[in-house]
mmCIF file of N, CA and C in Angstrom:
data_model
loop_
_atom_site.group_PDB
_atom_site.id
_atom_site.type_symbol
_atom_site.label_atom_id
_atom_site.label_comp_id
_atom_site.label_asym_id
_atom_site.label_seq_id
_atom_site.Cartn_x
_atom_site.Cartn_y
_atom_site.Cartn_z
ATOM 1 N N MET A 935 156.424 -2.583 -19.297
ATOM 2 C CA MET A 935 157.158 -1.850 -20.309
ATOM 3 C C MET A 935 156.866 -2.498 -21.657
ATOM 4 N N SER A 936 156.322 -1.712 -22.591
ATOM 5 C CA SER A 936 156.004 -2.259 -23.901
ATOM 6 C C SER A 936 156.873 -1.676 -25.001
ATOM 7 N N GLN A 937 157.707 -0.702 -24.642
ATOM 8 C CA GLN A 937 158.628 -0.125 -25.608
ATOM 9 C C GLN A 937 159.828 0.446 -24.872
ATOM 10 N N LEU A 938 160.872 0.700 -25.628
ATOM 11 C CA LEU A 938 162.081 1.311 -25.083
ATOM 12 C C LEU A 938 162.217 2.709 -25.672
ATOM 13 N N SER A 939 162.842 3.595 -24.939
ATOM 14 C CA SER A 939 163.048 4.952 -25.420
ATOM 15 C C SER A 939 164.439 5.414 -24.994
ATOM 16 N N TYR A 940 165.167 6.005 -25.948
ATOM 17 C CA TYR A 940 166.523 6.473 -25.659
ATOM 18 C C TYR A 940 166.930 7.480 -26.726
ATOM 19 N N LYS A 941 167.353 8.656 -26.297
ATOM 20 C CA LYS A 941 167.834 9.715 -27.189
ATOM 21 C C LYS A 941 166.853 10.019 -28.317
ATOM 22 N N GLY A 942 165.567 9.973 -28.012
ATOM 23 C CA GLY A 942 164.549 10.301 -29.005
ATOM 24 C C GLY A 942 164.149 9.163 -29.913
ATOM 25 N N TYR A 943 164.700 7.982 -29.705
ATOM 26 C CA TYR A 943 164.355 6.816 -30.516
ATOM 27 C C TYR A 943 163.458 5.883 -29.710
ATOM 28 N N ILE A 944 162.536 5.242 -30.388
ATOM 29 C CA ILE A 944 161.616 4.302 -29.756
ATOM 30 C C ILE A 944 161.911 2.920 -30.304
ATOM 31 N N GLY A 945 161.992 1.957 -29.404
ATOM 32 C CA GLY A 945 162.277 0.586 -29.806
ATOM 33 C C GLY A 945 161.195 -0.369 -29.347
ATOM 34 N N SER A 946 160.921 -1.353 -30.172
ATOM 35 C CA SER A 946 159.932 -2.370 -29.832
ATOM 36 C C SER A 946 160.549 -3.410 -28.900
ATOM 37 N N ILE A 947 159.680 -4.150 -28.229
ATOM 38 C CA ILE A 947 160.103 -5.265 -27.383
ATOM 39 C C ILE A 947 159.310 -6.491 -27.804
ATOM 40 N N CYS A 948 160.014 -7.514 -28.243
ATOM 41 C CA CYS A 948 159.387 -8.766 -28.656
ATOM 42 C C CYS A 948 160.098 -9.916 -27.947
ATOM 43 N N PHE A 949 159.441 -11.053 -27.886
ATOM 44 C CA PHE A 949 160.067 -12.222 -27.281
ATOM 45 C C PHE A 949 159.946 -13.395 -28.241
ATOM 46 N N SER A 950 161.070 -14.044 -28.511
ATOM 47 C CA SER A 950 161.086 -15.236 -29.354
ATOM 48 C C SER A 950 161.090 -16.452 -28.433
ATOM 49 N N LYS A 951 159.947 -17.093 -28.320
ATOM 50 C CA LYS A 951 159.834 -18.255 -27.436
ATOM 51 C C LYS A 951 160.776 -19.386 -27.865
ATOM 52 N N PRO A 952 160.849 -19.723 -29.170
ATOM 53 C CA PRO A 952 161.743 -20.810 -29.569
ATOM 54 C C PRO A 952 163.216 -20.542 -29.247
ATOM 55 N N ASP A 953 163.618 -19.269 -29.359
ATOM 56 C CA ASP A 953 165.024 -18.914 -29.110
ATOM 57 C C ASP A 953 165.271 -18.506 -27.658
ATOM 58 N N GLY A 954 164.211 -18.184 -26.936
ATOM 59 C CA GLY A 954 164.357 -17.757 -25.548
ATOM 60 C C GLY A 954 165.056 -16.428 -25.381
ATOM 61 N N VAL A 955 164.878 -15.523 -26.361
ATOM 62 C CA VAL A 955 165.511 -14.210 -26.275
ATOM 63 C C VAL A 955 164.510 -13.104 -26.583
ATOM 64 N N TYR A 956 164.774 -11.959 -25.989
ATOM 65 C CA TYR A 956 164.038 -10.749 -26.325
ATOM 66 C C TYR A 956 164.736 -10.105 -27.510
ATOM 67 N N TRP A 957 163.964 -9.464 -28.353
ATOM 68 C CA TRP A 957 164.538 -8.755 -29.488
ATOM 69 C C TRP A 957 163.642 -7.570 -29.822
ATOM 70 N N GLY A 958 164.152 -6.681 -30.616
ATOM 71 C CA GLY A 958 163.361 -5.534 -31.039
ATOM 72 C C GLY A 958 164.052 -4.775 -32.137
ATOM 73 N N GLU A 959 163.375 -3.739 -32.595
ATOM 74 C CA GLU A 959 163.929 -2.873 -33.626
ATOM 75 C C GLU A 959 163.447 -1.454 -33.382
ATOM 76 N N ILE A 960 164.237 -0.501 -33.837
ATOM 77 C CA ILE A 960 163.844 0.892 -33.711
ATOM 78 C C ILE A 960 162.721 1.141 -34.700
ATOM 79 N N ILE A 961 161.674 1.775 -34.214
ATOM 80 C CA ILE A 961 160.513 2.021 -35.067
ATOM 81 C C ILE A 961 160.416 3.503 -35.407
ATOM 82 N N GLY A 962 159.803 3.786 -36.528
ATOM 83 C CA GLY A 962 159.595 5.166 -36.948
ATOM 84 C C GLY A 962 160.672 5.727 -37.852
ATOM 85 N N ILE A 963 161.654 4.906 -38.229
ATOM 86 C CA ILE A 963 162.674 5.329 -39.192
ATOM 87 C C ILE A 963 162.821 4.229 -40.235
ATOM 88 N N THR A 964 163.401 4.575 -41.377
ATOM 89 C CA THR A 964 163.558 3.567 -42.434
ATOM 90 C C THR A 964 164.867 2.801 -42.329
ATOM 91 N N ASP A 965 165.870 3.349 -41.615
ATOM 92 C CA ASP A 965 167.096 2.585 -41.386
ATOM 93 C C ASP A 965 166.753 1.379 -40.511
ATOM 94 N N SER A 966 167.423 0.274 -40.736
ATOM 95 C CA SER A 966 167.126 -0.959 -39.999
ATOM 96 C C SER A 966 168.106 -1.124 -38.845
ATOM 97 N N ILE A 967 167.587 -1.017 -37.616
ATOM 98 C CA ILE A 967 168.415 -1.152 -36.423
ATOM 99 C C ILE A 967 167.702 -2.113 -35.485
ATOM 100 N N SER A 968 168.364 -3.246 -35.198
ATOM 101 C CA SER A 968 167.762 -4.234 -34.309
ATOM 102 C C SER A 968 168.702 -4.514 -33.140
ATOM 103 N N TYR A 969 168.164 -5.192 -32.136
ATOM 104 C CA TYR A 969 168.921 -5.476 -30.920
ATOM 105 C C TYR A 969 168.279 -6.680 -30.249
ATOM 106 N N GLU A 970 168.999 -7.298 -29.312
ATOM 107 C CA GLU A 970 168.448 -8.453 -28.600
ATOM 108 C C GLU A 970 169.137 -8.624 -27.254
ATOM 109 N N GLY A 971 168.532 -9.461 -26.429
ATOM 110 C CA GLY A 971 169.111 -9.765 -25.129
ATOM 111 C C GLY A 971 168.372 -10.918 -24.483
ATOM 112 N N GLU A 972 169.076 -11.652 -23.632
ATOM 113 C CA GLU A 972 168.466 -12.801 -22.962
ATOM 114 C C GLU A 972 167.541 -12.378 -21.825
ATOM 115 N N THR A 973 167.694 -11.144 -21.332
ATOM 116 C CA THR A 973 166.807 -10.586 -20.317
ATOM 117 C C THR A 973 166.357 -9.205 -20.790
ATOM 118 N N VAL A 974 165.338 -8.662 -20.143
ATOM 119 C CA VAL A 974 164.876 -7.325 -20.501
ATOM 120 C C VAL A 974 165.985 -6.303 -20.257
ATOM 121 N N GLU A 975 166.729 -6.470 -19.174
ATOM 122 C CA GLU A 975 167.829 -5.540 -18.879
ATOM 123 C C GLU A 975 168.908 -5.602 -19.972
ATOM 124 N N LEU A 976 169.262 -6.802 -20.418
ATOM 125 C CA LEU A 976 170.240 -6.935 -21.510
ATOM 126 C C LEU A 976 169.686 -6.393 -22.816
ATOM 127 N N LEU A 977 168.382 -6.552 -23.034
ATOM 128 C CA LEU A 977 167.746 -5.991 -24.228
ATOM 129 C C LEU A 977 167.881 -4.470 -24.211
ATOM 130 N N LYS A 978 167.591 -3.872 -23.067
ATOM 131 C CA LYS A 978 167.691 -2.421 -22.929
ATOM 132 C C LYS A 978 169.122 -1.950 -23.172
ATOM 133 N N GLU A 979 170.080 -2.647 -22.610
ATOM 134 C CA GLU A 979 171.485 -2.282 -22.816
ATOM 135 C C GLU A 979 171.860 -2.349 -24.298
ATOM 136 N N ASP A 980 171.430 -3.424 -24.988
ATOM 137 C CA ASP A 980 171.768 -3.563 -26.403
ATOM 138 C C ASP A 980 171.037 -2.522 -27.245
ATOM 139 N N PHE A 981 169.807 -2.166 -26.850
ATOM 140 C CA PHE A 981 169.061 -1.111 -27.533
ATOM 141 C C PHE A 981 169.836 0.208 -27.455
ATOM 142 N N GLU A 982 170.261 0.581 -26.253
ATOM 143 C CA GLU A 982 170.996 1.829 -26.083
ATOM 144 C C GLU A 982 172.330 1.791 -26.818
ATOM 145 N N TYR A 983 173.016 0.651 -26.764
ATOM 146 C CA TYR A 983 174.267 0.495 -27.508
ATOM 147 C C TYR A 983 174.000 0.662 -29.009
ATOM 148 N N SER A 984 172.911 0.071 -29.505
ATOM 149 C CA SER A 984 172.593 0.147 -30.934
ATOM 150 C C SER A 984 172.292 1.569 -31.369
ATOM 151 N N VAL A 985 171.585 2.325 -30.531
ATOM 152 C CA VAL A 985 171.316 3.735 -30.850
ATOM 153 C C VAL A 985 172.626 4.509 -30.884
ATOM 154 N N ASP A 986 173.456 4.347 -29.855
ATOM 155 C CA ASP A 986 174.746 5.046 -29.820
ATOM 156 C C ASP A 986 175.619 4.659 -31.012
ATOM 157 N N ASP A 987 175.631 3.379 -31.355
ATOM 158 C CA ASP A 987 176.417 2.892 -32.491
ATOM 159 C C ASP A 987 175.902 3.499 -33.799
ATOM 160 N N TYR A 988 174.596 3.572 -33.944
ATOM 161 C CA TYR A 988 173.988 4.175 -35.133
ATOM 162 C C TYR A 988 174.375 5.650 -35.245
ATOM 163 N N LEU A 989 174.283 6.382 -34.147
ATOM 164 C CA LEU A 989 174.634 7.806 -34.166
ATOM 165 C C LEU A 989 176.108 8.006 -34.485
ATOM 166 N N GLU A 990 176.971 7.160 -33.928
ATOM 167 C CA GLU A 990 178.405 7.244 -34.204
ATOM 168 C C GLU A 990 178.697 6.915 -35.671
ATOM 169 N N PHE A 991 178.045 5.880 -36.191
ATOM 170 C CA PHE A 991 178.224 5.511 -37.597
ATOM 171 C C PHE A 991 177.823 6.671 -38.509
ATOM 172 N N CYS A 992 176.675 7.281 -38.235
ATOM 173 C CA CYS A 992 176.221 8.404 -39.053
ATOM 174 C C CYS A 992 177.229 9.546 -39.015
ATOM 175 N N LYS A 993 177.767 9.810 -37.840
ATOM 176 C CA LYS A 993 178.770 10.871 -37.693
ATOM 177 C C LYS A 993 180.020 10.558 -38.515
ATOM 178 N N GLU A 994 180.463 9.304 -38.448
ATOM 179 C CA GLU A 994 181.673 8.897 -39.164
ATOM 180 C C GLU A 994 181.528 9.016 -40.672
ATOM 181 N N VAL A 995 180.359 8.692 -41.212
ATOM 182 C CA VAL A 995 180.163 8.722 -42.664
ATOM 183 C C VAL A 995 179.541 10.027 -43.151
ATOM 184 N N GLY A 996 179.292 10.969 -42.228
ATOM 185 C CA GLY A 996 178.740 12.257 -42.617
ATOM 186 C C GLY A 996 177.276 12.209 -43.005
ATOM 187 N N LYS A 997 176.541 11.266 -42.425
ATOM 188 C CA LYS A 997 175.124 11.114 -42.728
ATOM 189 C C LYS A 997 174.306 11.704 -41.593
ATOM 190 N N GLU A 998 173.224 12.393 -41.925
ATOM 191 C CA GLU A 998 172.314 12.904 -40.907
ATOM 192 C C GLU A 998 171.496 11.741 -40.353
ATOM 193 N N PRO A 999 171.562 11.489 -39.035
ATOM 194 C CA PRO A 999 170.774 10.381 -38.474
ATOM 195 C C PRO A 999 169.287 10.637 -38.651
ATOM 196 N N GLN A 1000 168.567 9.589 -38.951
ATOM 197 C CA GLN A 1000 167.118 9.728 -39.073
ATOM 198 C C GLN A 1000 166.517 9.913 -37.695
ATOM 199 N N LYS A 1001 165.498 10.700 -37.635
ATOM 200 C CA LYS A 1001 164.708 10.875 -36.420
ATOM 201 C C LYS A 1001 163.287 10.460 -36.758
ATOM 202 N N THR A 1002 162.581 10.045 -35.738
ATOM 203 C CA THR A 1002 161.193 9.677 -35.979
ATOM 204 C C THR A 1002 160.427 10.921 -36.406
ATOM 205 N N SER A 1003 159.612 10.767 -37.407
ATOM 206 C CA SER A 1003 158.786 11.872 -37.876
ATOM 207 C C SER A 1003 157.491 11.291 -38.410
ATOM 208 N N PHE A 1004 156.561 12.168 -38.646
ATOM 209 C CA PHE A 1004 155.242 11.734 -39.057
ATOM 210 C C PHE A 1004 154.670 12.796 -39.974
ATOM 211 N N THR A 1005 154.284 12.411 -41.154
ATOM 212 C CA THR A 1005 153.672 13.319 -42.107
ATOM 213 C C THR A 1005 152.238 12.885 -42.323
ATOM 214 N N VAL A 1006 151.334 13.834 -42.276
ATOM 215 C CA VAL A 1006 149.922 13.532 -42.464
ATOM 216 C C VAL A 1006 149.452 14.187 -43.749
ATOM 217 N N ASN A 1007 148.846 13.394 -44.614
ATOM 218 C CA ASN A 1007 148.236 13.929 -45.821
ATOM 219 C C ASN A 1007 146.733 14.013 -45.596
ATOM 220 N N LEU A 1008 146.202 15.225 -45.677
ATOM 221 C CA LEU A 1008 144.791 15.469 -45.442
ATOM 222 C C LEU A 1008 144.117 15.902 -46.723
ATOM 223 N N SER A 1009 142.822 15.661 -46.793
ATOM 224 C CA SER A 1009 142.054 16.213 -47.914
ATOM 225 C C SER A 1009 142.088 17.733 -47.773
ATOM 226 N N PRO A 1010 141.934 18.458 -48.868
ATOM 227 C CA PRO A 1010 141.938 19.924 -48.772
ATOM 228 C C PRO A 1010 140.876 20.453 -47.804
ATOM 229 N N GLU A 1011 139.712 19.806 -47.793
ATOM 230 C CA GLU A 1011 138.640 20.254 -46.903
ATOM 231 C C GLU A 1011 139.039 20.088 -45.432
ATOM 232 N N LEU A 1012 139.574 18.923 -45.079
ATOM 233 C CA LEU A 1012 139.969 18.677 -43.694
ATOM 234 C C LEU A 1012 141.144 19.577 -43.301
ATOM 235 N N TYR A 1013 142.066 19.780 -44.219
ATOM 236 C CA TYR A 1013 143.190 20.676 -43.960
ATOM 237 C C TYR A 1013 142.687 22.089 -43.653
ATOM 238 N N ASN A 1014 141.758 22.570 -44.461
ATOM 239 C CA ASN A 1014 141.229 23.922 -44.240
ATOM 240 C C ASN A 1014 140.508 24.019 -42.901
ATOM 241 N N MET A 1015 139.716 23.005 -42.542
ATOM 242 C CA MET A 1015 139.009 23.018 -41.260
ATOM 243 C C MET A 1015 139.998 22.982 -40.096
ATOM 244 N N ALA A 1016 141.023 22.147 -40.195
ATOM 245 C CA ALA A 1016 142.028 22.050 -39.135
ATOM 246 C C ALA A 1016 142.790 23.357 -39.009
ATOM 247 N N THR A 1017 143.170 23.954 -40.124
ATOM 248 C CA THR A 1017 143.890 25.225 -40.107
ATOM 249 C C THR A 1017 143.056 26.314 -39.458
ATOM 250 N N LEU A 1018 141.780 26.379 -39.809
ATOM 251 C CA LEU A 1018 140.887 27.381 -39.242
ATOM 252 C C LEU A 1018 140.720 27.161 -37.732
ATOM 253 N N ASN A 1019 140.494 25.916 -37.317
ATOM 254 C CA ASN A 1019 140.342 25.611 -35.892
ATOM 255 C C ASN A 1019 141.618 25.926 -35.118
ATOM 256 N N ALA A 1020 142.758 25.580 -35.676
ATOM 257 C CA ALA A 1020 144.030 25.876 -35.013
ATOM 258 C C ALA A 1020 144.195 27.377 -34.846
ATOM 259 N N HIS A 1021 143.900 28.119 -35.898
ATOM 260 C CA HIS A 1021 144.010 29.577 -35.849
ATOM 261 C C HIS A 1021 143.075 30.160 -34.788
ATOM 262 N N GLN A 1022 141.847 29.670 -34.728
ATOM 263 C CA GLN A 1022 140.872 30.162 -33.748
ATOM 264 C C GLN A 1022 141.332 29.885 -32.319
ATOM 265 N N LYS A 1023 142.072 28.804 -32.131
ATOM 266 C CA LYS A 1023 142.579 28.460 -30.799
ATOM 267 C C LYS A 1023 143.942 29.099 -30.522
ATOM 268 N N GLY A 1024 144.491 29.802 -31.523
ATOM 269 C CA GLY A 1024 145.790 30.444 -31.354
ATOM 270 C C GLY A 1024 146.943 29.458 -31.334
ATOM 271 N N LEU A 1025 146.776 28.326 -32.032
ATOM 272 C CA LEU A 1025 147.792 27.271 -32.042
ATOM 273 C C LEU A 1025 148.395 27.109 -33.423
ATOM 274 N N PRO A 1026 149.677 26.742 -33.490
ATOM 275 C CA PRO A 1026 150.234 26.314 -34.778
ATOM 276 C C PRO A 1026 149.542 25.012 -35.193
ATOM 277 N N LEU A 1027 149.419 24.795 -36.475
ATOM 278 C CA LEU A 1027 148.720 23.612 -36.975
ATOM 279 C C LEU A 1027 149.334 22.323 -36.437
ATOM 280 N N ASN A 1028 150.672 22.232 -36.371
ATOM 281 C CA ASN A 1028 151.307 21.009 -35.858
ATOM 282 C C ASN A 1028 150.877 20.715 -34.427
ATOM 283 N N LEU A 1029 150.825 21.733 -33.577
ATOM 284 C CA LEU A 1029 150.415 21.531 -32.189
ATOM 285 C C LEU A 1029 148.934 21.156 -32.112
ATOM 286 N N PHE A 1030 148.105 21.757 -32.955
ATOM 287 C CA PHE A 1030 146.682 21.413 -32.996
ATOM 288 C C PHE A 1030 146.501 19.934 -33.345
ATOM 289 N N VAL A 1031 147.224 19.457 -34.359
ATOM 290 C CA VAL A 1031 147.138 18.052 -34.772
ATOM 291 C C VAL A 1031 147.688 17.152 -33.672
ATOM 292 N N GLU A 1032 148.810 17.524 -33.054
ATOM 293 C CA GLU A 1032 149.376 16.730 -31.968
ATOM 294 C C GLU A 1032 148.376 16.600 -30.816
ATOM 295 N N ASN A 1033 147.729 17.708 -30.452
ATOM 296 C CA ASN A 1033 146.728 17.662 -29.384
ATOM 297 C C ASN A 1033 145.547 16.777 -29.754
ATOM 298 N N ALA A 1034 145.107 16.843 -31.006
ATOM 299 C CA ALA A 1034 143.981 16.017 -31.450
ATOM 300 C C ALA A 1034 144.329 14.536 -31.353
ATOM 301 N N ILE A 1035 145.520 14.175 -31.749
ATOM 302 C CA ILE A 1035 145.952 12.775 -31.660
ATOM 303 C C ILE A 1035 146.067 12.356 -30.203
ATOM 304 N N ARG A 1036 146.699 13.190 -29.382
ATOM 305 C CA ARG A 1036 146.862 12.889 -27.961
ATOM 306 C C ARG A 1036 145.497 12.686 -27.283
ATOM 307 N N ASN A 1037 144.543 13.587 -27.559
ATOM 308 C CA ASN A 1037 143.210 13.490 -26.967
ATOM 309 C C ASN A 1037 142.486 12.223 -27.434
ATOM 310 N N ASN A 1038 142.653 11.863 -28.694
ATOM 311 C CA ASN A 1038 142.011 10.657 -29.215
ATOM 312 C C ASN A 1038 142.585 9.413 -28.568
ATOM 313 N N ILE A 1039 143.889 9.367 -28.398
ATOM 314 C CA ILE A 1039 144.528 8.211 -27.757
ATOM 315 C C ILE A 1039 144.084 8.126 -26.302
ATOM 316 N N ALA A 1040 144.068 9.259 -25.599
ATOM 317 C CA ALA A 1040 143.664 9.248 -24.186
ATOM 318 C C ALA A 1040 142.217 8.781 -24.032
ATOM 319 N N ALA A 1041 141.360 9.143 -24.971
ATOM 320 C CA ALA A 1041 139.950 8.746 -24.898
ATOM 321 C C ALA A 1041 139.753 7.249 -25.103
ATOM 322 N N HIS A 1042 140.734 6.592 -25.718
ATOM 323 C CA HIS A 1042 140.602 5.163 -26.020
ATOM 324 C C HIS A 1042 141.483 4.275 -25.160
ATOM 325 N N GLN A 1043 142.031 4.816 -24.099
ATOM 326 C CA GLN A 1043 142.872 3.995 -23.201
ATOM 327 C C GLN A 1043 142.126 3.656 -21.943
#
């Protein structure tokens, strides 16, 4: 296990040798949410607690919780080529880009 996942949030897993604890942070959002545990199981529990606590806090203060998102800025030429290819395949541009990323990652694993 190299990452944690809960309610659409992804968390890192790190180990601090000097402290003898696992720790991590939610990645893909700008809000800072961290967690820790002496075992992987305790780390997972604290990760899930931290996500639930974050969602509850946002609800209490009327803030929309951040979700992981990804924006890609393309050159006009690449954008036009991607749009044309997506259209030719009958796909929305977002799905075309998602498939391209997925295929690239699979080719390099």
